[in-house]
PDB file of C-alpha atoms in Angstrom:
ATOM      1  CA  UNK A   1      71.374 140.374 144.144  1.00 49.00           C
ATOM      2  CA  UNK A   2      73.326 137.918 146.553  1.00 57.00           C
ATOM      3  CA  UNK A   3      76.177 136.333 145.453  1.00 73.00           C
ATOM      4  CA  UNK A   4      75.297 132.524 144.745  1.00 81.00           C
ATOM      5  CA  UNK A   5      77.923 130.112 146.527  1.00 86.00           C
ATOM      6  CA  UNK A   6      79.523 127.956 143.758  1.00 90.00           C
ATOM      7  CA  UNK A   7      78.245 124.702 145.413  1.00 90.00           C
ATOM      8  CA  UNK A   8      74.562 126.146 145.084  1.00 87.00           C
ATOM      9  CA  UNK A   9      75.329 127.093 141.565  1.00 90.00           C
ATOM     10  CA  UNK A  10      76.511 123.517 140.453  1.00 92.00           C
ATOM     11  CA  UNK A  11      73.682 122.267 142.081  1.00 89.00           C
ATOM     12  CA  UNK A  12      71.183 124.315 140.263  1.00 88.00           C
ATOM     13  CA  UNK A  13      72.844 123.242 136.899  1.00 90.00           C
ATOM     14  CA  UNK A  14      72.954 119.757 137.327  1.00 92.00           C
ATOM     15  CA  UNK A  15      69.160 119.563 139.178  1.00 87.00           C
ATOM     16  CA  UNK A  16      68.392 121.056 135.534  1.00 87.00           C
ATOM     17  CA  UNK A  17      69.861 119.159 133.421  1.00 90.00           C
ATOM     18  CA  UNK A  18      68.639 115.900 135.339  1.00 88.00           C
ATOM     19  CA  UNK A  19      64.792 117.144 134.318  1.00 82.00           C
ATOM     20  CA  UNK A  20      65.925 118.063 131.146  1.00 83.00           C
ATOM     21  CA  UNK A  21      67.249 114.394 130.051  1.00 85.00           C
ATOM     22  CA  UNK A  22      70.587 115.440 129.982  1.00 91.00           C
ATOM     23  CA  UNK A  23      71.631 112.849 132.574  1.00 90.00           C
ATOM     24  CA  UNK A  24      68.940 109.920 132.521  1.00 89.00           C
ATOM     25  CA  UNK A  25      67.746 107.444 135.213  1.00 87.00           C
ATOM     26  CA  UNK A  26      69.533 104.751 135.907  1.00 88.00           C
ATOM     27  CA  UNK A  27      72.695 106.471 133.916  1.00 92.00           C
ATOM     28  CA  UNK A  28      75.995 107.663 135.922  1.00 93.00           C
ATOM     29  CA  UNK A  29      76.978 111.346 136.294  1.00 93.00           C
ATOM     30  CA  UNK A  30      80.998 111.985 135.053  1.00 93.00           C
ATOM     31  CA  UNK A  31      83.444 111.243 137.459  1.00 92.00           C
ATOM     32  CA  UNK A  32      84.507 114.131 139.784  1.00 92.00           C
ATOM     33  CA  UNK A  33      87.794 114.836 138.283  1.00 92.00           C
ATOM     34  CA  UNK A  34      85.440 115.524 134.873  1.00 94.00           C
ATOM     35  CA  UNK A  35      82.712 117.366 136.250  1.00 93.00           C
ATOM     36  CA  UNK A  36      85.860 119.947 137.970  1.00 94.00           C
ATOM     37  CA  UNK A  37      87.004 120.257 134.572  1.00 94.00           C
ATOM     38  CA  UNK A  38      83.438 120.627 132.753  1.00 93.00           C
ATOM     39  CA  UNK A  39      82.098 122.982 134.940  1.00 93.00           C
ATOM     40  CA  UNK A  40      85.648 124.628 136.394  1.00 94.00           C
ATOM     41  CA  UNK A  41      84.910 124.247 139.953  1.00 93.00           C
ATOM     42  CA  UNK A  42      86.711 122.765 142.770  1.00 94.00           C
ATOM     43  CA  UNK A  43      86.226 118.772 143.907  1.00 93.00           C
ATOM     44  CA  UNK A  44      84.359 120.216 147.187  1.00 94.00           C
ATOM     45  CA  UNK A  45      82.124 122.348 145.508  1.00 93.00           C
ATOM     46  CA  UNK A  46      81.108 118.825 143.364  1.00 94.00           C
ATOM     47  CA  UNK A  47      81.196 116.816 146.395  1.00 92.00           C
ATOM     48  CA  UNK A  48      78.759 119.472 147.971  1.00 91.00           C
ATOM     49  CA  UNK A  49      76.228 119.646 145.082  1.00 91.00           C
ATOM     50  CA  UNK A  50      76.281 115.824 144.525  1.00 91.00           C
ATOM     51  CA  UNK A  51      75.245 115.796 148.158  1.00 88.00           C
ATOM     52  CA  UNK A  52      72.033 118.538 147.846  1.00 84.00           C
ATOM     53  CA  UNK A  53      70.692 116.342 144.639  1.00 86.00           C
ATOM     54  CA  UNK A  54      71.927 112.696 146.892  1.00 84.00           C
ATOM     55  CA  UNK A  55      69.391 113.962 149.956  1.00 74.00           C
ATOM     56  CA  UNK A  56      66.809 115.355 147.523  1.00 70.00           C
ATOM     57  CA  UNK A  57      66.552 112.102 146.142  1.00 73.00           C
ATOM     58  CA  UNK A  58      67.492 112.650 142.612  1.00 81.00           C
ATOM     59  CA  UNK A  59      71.211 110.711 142.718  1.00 88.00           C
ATOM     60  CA  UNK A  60      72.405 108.083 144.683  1.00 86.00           C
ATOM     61  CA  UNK A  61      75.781 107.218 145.393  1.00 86.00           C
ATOM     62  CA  UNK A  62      77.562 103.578 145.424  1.00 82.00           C
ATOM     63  CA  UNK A  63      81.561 103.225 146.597  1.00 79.00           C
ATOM     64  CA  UNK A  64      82.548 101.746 143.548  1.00 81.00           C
ATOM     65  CA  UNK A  65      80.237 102.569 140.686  1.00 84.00           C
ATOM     66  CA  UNK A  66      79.552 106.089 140.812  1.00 90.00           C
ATOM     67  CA  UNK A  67      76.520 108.236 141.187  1.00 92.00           C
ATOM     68  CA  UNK A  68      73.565 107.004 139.279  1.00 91.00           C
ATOM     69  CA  UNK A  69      70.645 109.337 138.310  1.00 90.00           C
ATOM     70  CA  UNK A  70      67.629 108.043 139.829  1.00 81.00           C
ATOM     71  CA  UNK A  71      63.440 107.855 138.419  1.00 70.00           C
ATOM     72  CA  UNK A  72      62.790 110.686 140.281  1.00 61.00           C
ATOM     73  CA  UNK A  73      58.955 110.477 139.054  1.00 53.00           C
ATOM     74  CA  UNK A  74      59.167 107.576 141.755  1.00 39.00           C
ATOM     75  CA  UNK A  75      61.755 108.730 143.950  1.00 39.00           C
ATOM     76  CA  UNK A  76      60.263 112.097 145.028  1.00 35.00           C
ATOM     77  CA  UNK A  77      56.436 111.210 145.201  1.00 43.00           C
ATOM     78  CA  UNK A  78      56.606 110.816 149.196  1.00 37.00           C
ATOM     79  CA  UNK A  79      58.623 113.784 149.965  1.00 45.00           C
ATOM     80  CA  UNK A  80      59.659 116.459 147.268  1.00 59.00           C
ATOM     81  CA  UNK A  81      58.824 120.337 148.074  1.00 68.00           C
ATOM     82  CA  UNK A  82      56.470 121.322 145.291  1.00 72.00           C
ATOM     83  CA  UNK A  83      54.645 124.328 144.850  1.00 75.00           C
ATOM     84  CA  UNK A  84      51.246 125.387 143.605  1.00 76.00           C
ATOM     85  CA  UNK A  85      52.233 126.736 140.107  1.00 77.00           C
ATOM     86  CA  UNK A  86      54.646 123.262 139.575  1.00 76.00           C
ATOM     87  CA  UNK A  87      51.713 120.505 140.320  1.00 75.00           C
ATOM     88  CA  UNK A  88      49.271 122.956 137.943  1.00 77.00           C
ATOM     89  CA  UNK A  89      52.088 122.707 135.391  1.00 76.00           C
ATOM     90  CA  UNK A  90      52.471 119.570 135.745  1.00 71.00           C
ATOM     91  CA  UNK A  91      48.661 118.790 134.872  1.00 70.00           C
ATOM     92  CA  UNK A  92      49.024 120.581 131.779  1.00 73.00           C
ATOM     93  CA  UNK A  93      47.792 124.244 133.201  1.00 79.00           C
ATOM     94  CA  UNK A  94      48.660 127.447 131.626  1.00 86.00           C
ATOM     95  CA  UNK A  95      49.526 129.469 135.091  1.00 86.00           C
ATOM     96  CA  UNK A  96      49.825 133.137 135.126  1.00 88.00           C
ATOM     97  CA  UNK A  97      49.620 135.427 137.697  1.00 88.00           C
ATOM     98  CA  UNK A  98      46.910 138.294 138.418  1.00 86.00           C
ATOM     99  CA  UNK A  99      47.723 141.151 140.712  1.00 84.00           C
ATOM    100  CA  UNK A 100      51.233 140.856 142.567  1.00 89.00           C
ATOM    101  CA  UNK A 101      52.226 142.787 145.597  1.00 93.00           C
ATOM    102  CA  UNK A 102      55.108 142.462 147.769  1.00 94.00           C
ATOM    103  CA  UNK A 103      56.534 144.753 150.488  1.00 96.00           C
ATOM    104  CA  UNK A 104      59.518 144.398 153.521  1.00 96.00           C
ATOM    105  CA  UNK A 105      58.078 144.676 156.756  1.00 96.00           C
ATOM    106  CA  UNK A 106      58.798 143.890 160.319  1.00 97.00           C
ATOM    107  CA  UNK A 107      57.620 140.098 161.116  1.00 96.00           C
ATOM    108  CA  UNK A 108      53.721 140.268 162.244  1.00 95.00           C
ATOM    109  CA  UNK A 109      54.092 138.329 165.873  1.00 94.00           C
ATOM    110  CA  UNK A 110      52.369 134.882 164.599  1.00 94.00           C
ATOM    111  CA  UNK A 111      55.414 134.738 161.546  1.00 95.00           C
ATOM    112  CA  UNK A 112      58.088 136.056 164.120  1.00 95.00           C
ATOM    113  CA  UNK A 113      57.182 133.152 166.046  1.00 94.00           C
ATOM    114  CA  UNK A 114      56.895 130.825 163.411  1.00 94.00           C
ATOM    115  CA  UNK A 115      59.827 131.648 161.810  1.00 95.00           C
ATOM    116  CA  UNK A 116      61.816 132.066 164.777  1.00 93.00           C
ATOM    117  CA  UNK A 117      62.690 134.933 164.147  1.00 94.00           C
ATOM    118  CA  UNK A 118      63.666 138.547 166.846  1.00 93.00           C
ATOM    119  CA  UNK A 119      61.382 141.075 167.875  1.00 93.00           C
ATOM    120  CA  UNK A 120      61.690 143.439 164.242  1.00 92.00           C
ATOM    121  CA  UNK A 121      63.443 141.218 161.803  1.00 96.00           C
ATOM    122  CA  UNK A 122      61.610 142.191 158.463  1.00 97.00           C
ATOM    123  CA  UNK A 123      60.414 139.545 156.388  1.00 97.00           C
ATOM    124  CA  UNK A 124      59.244 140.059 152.340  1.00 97.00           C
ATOM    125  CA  UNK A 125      55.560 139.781 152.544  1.00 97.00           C
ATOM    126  CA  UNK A 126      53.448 138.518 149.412  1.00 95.00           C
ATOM    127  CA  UNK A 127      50.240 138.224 148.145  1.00 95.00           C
ATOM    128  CA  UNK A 128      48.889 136.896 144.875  1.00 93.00           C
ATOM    129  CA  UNK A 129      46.284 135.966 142.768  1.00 93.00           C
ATOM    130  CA  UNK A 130      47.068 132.673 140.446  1.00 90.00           C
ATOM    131  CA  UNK A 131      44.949 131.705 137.174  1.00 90.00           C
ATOM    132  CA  UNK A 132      44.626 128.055 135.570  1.00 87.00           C
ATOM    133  CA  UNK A 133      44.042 128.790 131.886  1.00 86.00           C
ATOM    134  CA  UNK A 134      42.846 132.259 132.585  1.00 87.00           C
ATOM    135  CA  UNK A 135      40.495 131.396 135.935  1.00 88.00           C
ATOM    136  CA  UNK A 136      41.448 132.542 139.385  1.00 91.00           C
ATOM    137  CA  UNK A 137      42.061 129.610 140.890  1.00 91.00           C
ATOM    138  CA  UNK A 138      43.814 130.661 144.280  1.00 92.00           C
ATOM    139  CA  UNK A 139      44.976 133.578 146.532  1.00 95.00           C
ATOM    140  CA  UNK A 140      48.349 133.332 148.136  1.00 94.00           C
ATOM    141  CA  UNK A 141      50.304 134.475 150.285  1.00 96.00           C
ATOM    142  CA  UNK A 142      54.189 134.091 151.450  1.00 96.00           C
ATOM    143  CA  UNK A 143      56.199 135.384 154.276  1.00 97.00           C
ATOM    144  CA  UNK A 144      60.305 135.180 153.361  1.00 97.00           C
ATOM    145  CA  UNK A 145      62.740 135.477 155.972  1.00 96.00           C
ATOM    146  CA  UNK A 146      64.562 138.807 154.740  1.00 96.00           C
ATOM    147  CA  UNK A 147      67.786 137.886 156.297  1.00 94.00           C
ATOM    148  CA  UNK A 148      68.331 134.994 153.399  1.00 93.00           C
ATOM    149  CA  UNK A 149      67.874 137.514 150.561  1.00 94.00           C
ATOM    150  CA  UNK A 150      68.180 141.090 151.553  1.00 90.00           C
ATOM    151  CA  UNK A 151      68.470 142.247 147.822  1.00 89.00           C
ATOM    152  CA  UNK A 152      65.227 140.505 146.835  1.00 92.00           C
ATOM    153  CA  UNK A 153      62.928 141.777 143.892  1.00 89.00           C
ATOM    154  CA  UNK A 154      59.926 140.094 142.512  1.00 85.00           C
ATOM    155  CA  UNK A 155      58.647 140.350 138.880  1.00 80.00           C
ATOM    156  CA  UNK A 156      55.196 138.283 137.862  1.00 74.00           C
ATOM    157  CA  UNK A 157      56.737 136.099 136.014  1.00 72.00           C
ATOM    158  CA  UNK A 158      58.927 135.173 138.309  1.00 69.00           C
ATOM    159  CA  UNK A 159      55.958 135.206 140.827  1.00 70.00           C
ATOM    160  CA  UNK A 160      54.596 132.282 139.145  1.00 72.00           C
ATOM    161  CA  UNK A 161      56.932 130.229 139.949  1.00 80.00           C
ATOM    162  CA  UNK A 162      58.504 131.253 143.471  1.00 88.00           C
ATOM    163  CA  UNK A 163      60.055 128.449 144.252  1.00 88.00           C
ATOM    164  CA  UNK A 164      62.238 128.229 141.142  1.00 85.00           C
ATOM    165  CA  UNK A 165      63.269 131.958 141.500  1.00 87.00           C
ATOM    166  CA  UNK A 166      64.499 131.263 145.079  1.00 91.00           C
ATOM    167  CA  UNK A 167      66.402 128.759 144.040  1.00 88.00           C
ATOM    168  CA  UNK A 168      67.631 130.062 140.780  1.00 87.00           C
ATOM    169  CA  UNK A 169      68.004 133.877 141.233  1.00 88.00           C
ATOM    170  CA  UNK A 170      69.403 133.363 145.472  1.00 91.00           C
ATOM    171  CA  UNK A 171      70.493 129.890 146.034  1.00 90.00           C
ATOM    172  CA  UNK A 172      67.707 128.942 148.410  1.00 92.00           C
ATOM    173  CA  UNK A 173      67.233 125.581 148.627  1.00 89.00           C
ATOM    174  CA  UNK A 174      64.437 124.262 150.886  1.00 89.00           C
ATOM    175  CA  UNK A 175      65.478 120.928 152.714  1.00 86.00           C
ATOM    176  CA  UNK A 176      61.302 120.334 154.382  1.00 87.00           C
ATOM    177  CA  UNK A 177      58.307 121.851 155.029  1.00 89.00           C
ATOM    178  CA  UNK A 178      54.603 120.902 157.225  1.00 87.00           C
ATOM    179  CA  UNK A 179      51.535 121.751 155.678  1.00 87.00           C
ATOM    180  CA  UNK A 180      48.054 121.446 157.264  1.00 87.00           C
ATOM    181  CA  UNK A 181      45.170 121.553 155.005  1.00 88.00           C
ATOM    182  CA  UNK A 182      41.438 122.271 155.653  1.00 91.00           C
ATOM    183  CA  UNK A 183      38.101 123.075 154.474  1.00 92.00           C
ATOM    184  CA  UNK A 184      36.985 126.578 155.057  1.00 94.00           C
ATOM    185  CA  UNK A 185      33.969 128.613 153.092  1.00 95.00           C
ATOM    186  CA  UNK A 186      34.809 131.702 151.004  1.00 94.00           C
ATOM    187  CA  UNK A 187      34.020 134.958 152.189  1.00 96.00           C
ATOM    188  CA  UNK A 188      32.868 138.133 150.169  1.00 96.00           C
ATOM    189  CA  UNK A 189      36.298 139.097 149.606  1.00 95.00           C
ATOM    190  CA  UNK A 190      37.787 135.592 148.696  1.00 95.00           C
ATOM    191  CA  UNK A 191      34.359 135.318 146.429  1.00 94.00           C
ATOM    192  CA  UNK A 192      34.981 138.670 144.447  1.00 95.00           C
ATOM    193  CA  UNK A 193      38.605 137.974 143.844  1.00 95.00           C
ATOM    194  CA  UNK A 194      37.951 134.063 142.768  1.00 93.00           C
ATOM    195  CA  UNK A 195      34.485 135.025 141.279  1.00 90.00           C
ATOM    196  CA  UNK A 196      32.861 132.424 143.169  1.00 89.00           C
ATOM    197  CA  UNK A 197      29.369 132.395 145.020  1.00 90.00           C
ATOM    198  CA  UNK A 198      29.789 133.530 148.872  1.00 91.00           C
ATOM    199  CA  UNK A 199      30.397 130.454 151.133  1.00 92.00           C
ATOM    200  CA  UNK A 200      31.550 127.974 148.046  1.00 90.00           C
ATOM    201  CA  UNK A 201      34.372 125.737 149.637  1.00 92.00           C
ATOM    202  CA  UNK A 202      37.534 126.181 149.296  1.00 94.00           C
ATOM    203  CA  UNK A 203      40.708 124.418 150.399  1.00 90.00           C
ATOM    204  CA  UNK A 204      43.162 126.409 152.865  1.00 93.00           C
ATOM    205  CA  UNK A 205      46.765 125.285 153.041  1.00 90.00           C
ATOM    206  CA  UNK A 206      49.309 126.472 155.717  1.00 92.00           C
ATOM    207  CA  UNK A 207      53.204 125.382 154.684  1.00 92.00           C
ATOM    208  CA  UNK A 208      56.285 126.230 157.042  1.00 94.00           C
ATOM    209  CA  UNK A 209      58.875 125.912 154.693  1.00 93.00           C
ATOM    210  CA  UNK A 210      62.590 124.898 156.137  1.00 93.00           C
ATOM    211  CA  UNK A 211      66.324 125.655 154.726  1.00 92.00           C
ATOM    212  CA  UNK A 212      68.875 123.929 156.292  1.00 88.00           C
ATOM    213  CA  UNK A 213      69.229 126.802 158.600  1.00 89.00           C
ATOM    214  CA  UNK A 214      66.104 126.440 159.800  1.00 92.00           C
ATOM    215  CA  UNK A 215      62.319 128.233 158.859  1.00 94.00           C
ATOM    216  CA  UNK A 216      62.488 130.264 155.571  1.00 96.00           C
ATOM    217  CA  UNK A 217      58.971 130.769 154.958  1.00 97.00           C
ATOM    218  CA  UNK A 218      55.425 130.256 155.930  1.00 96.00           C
ATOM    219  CA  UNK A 219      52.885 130.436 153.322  1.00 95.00           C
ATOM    220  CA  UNK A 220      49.080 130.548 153.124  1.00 95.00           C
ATOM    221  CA  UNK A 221      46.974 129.579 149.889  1.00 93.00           C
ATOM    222  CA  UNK A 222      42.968 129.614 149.288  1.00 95.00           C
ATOM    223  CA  UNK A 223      42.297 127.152 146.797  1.00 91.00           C
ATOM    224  CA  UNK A 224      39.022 126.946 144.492  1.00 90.00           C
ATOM    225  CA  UNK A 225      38.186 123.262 146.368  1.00 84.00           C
ATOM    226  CA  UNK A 226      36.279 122.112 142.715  1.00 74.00           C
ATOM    227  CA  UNK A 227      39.230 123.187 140.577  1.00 71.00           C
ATOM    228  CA  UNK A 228      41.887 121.674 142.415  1.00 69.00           C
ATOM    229  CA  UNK A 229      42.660 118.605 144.518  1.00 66.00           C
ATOM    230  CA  UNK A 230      45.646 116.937 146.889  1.00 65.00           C
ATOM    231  CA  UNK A 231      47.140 113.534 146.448  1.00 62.00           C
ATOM    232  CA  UNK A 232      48.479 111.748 149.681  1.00 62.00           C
ATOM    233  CA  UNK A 233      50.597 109.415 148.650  1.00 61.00           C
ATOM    234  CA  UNK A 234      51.223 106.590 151.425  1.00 60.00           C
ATOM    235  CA  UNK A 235      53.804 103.474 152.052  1.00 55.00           C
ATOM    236  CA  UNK A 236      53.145 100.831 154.300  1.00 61.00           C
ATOM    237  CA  UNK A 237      51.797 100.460 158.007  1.00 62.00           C
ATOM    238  CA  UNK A 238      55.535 101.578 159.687  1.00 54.00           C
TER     239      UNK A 238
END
């Protein structure tokens, strides 16, 4: 496994413990000098976590007063990353995963150029079958750029939540992503596999997914359309 810079680490920790309760909103994270000494790392590596959480949303920082924990039920509505398994969680699903395979192969041409990436660069491919309480609810399927995490191994339970192992197990942390979404009928395949009639609608998702560094991963997902829904949140005219 890849060695986890310490900055990514701290971040990890302290992204935890802010959904935990730990730190609160509208409380103030220790000072820097403290959080060196609780967590024995060095004033960069704070500064650099402080400023992953700051841009994600979940801190802000005033010259003066310190960093305060923000309502990040609020805060991230209109622009946090969230995957599949975490909004089904979060609507009081039991999500497991049925059938799991995953294999390194050289970048198919539509990822290579999506990703960006050279003529051969392997990428982790993926493909999965989630349940809701026991019910297929969706088939999907990632592309990872291989580069990132050349020592990369997949388990089904941490295939239900692959976001979280990216950014628990290798440090990934994904900064944006576009996703197009559209109506599409299920075909024998998608039918057998979701046990649904032929032709019963379903909702397809496409999501480039973005590090800092640029595409990580592009991801396709086949949703039972009467089982699960999107919420568009919007803000104003400008």
């Amino acid at each position: 496994m890849a060695k986890i810079p310490a900055y990514r680490q701290l971040y990890t920790s302290l992204k935890k413990e802010i959904k935990e309760g730990r730190y609160k909103p509208g409380t103030f994270l220790p000072t820097e000098s403290e959080m060196e000494a609780e967590y024995g790392v060095s004033r960069t590596t704070v500064r650099r976590a402080i400023s992953l959480l700051t841009n994600e949303g979940y801190l802000s920082v005033t010259q003066g007063r310190g960093t305060e924990v923000q309502d990040i039920s609020t805060s991230q509505r209109l622009n946090k990353i969230t995957s599949f398994t975490e909004t089904l969680r979060q609507r009081g699903y039991r999500v497991t995963t049925q059938g799991l395979a995953l294999e390194k192969i050289p970048a198919p041409p539509f990822i290579k150029d999506t990703l960006s990436l050279k003529e051969g660069e392997p990428v982790y491919h993926i493909q999965r079958v989630q349940c809701a309480d026991g019910k297929p609810i969706c088939i999907i399927e990632n592309y990872l750029m291989a580069s990132l995490i050349p020592d990369f191994v997949l388990t089904e339970s941490d295939c239900v939540s692959l976001y979280a192992c990216l950014e628990n197990n290798y440090g990934i942390i994904l900064k944006d992503a576009v996703e197009h979404i559209s109506a599409v009928s299920a075909s024998f395949m998608e039918s057998q596999i979701l046990r649904i009639p032929l032709n019963a609608p379903l909702l397809h998702s496409t999501r480039v997914t973005c590090t800092a560094q640029g595409p990580f991963e592009y991801a396709s997902i086949y949703a039972v359309a009467d089982r699960y829904e999107y919420q568009v949140y919007l803000s104003g005219r400008i």
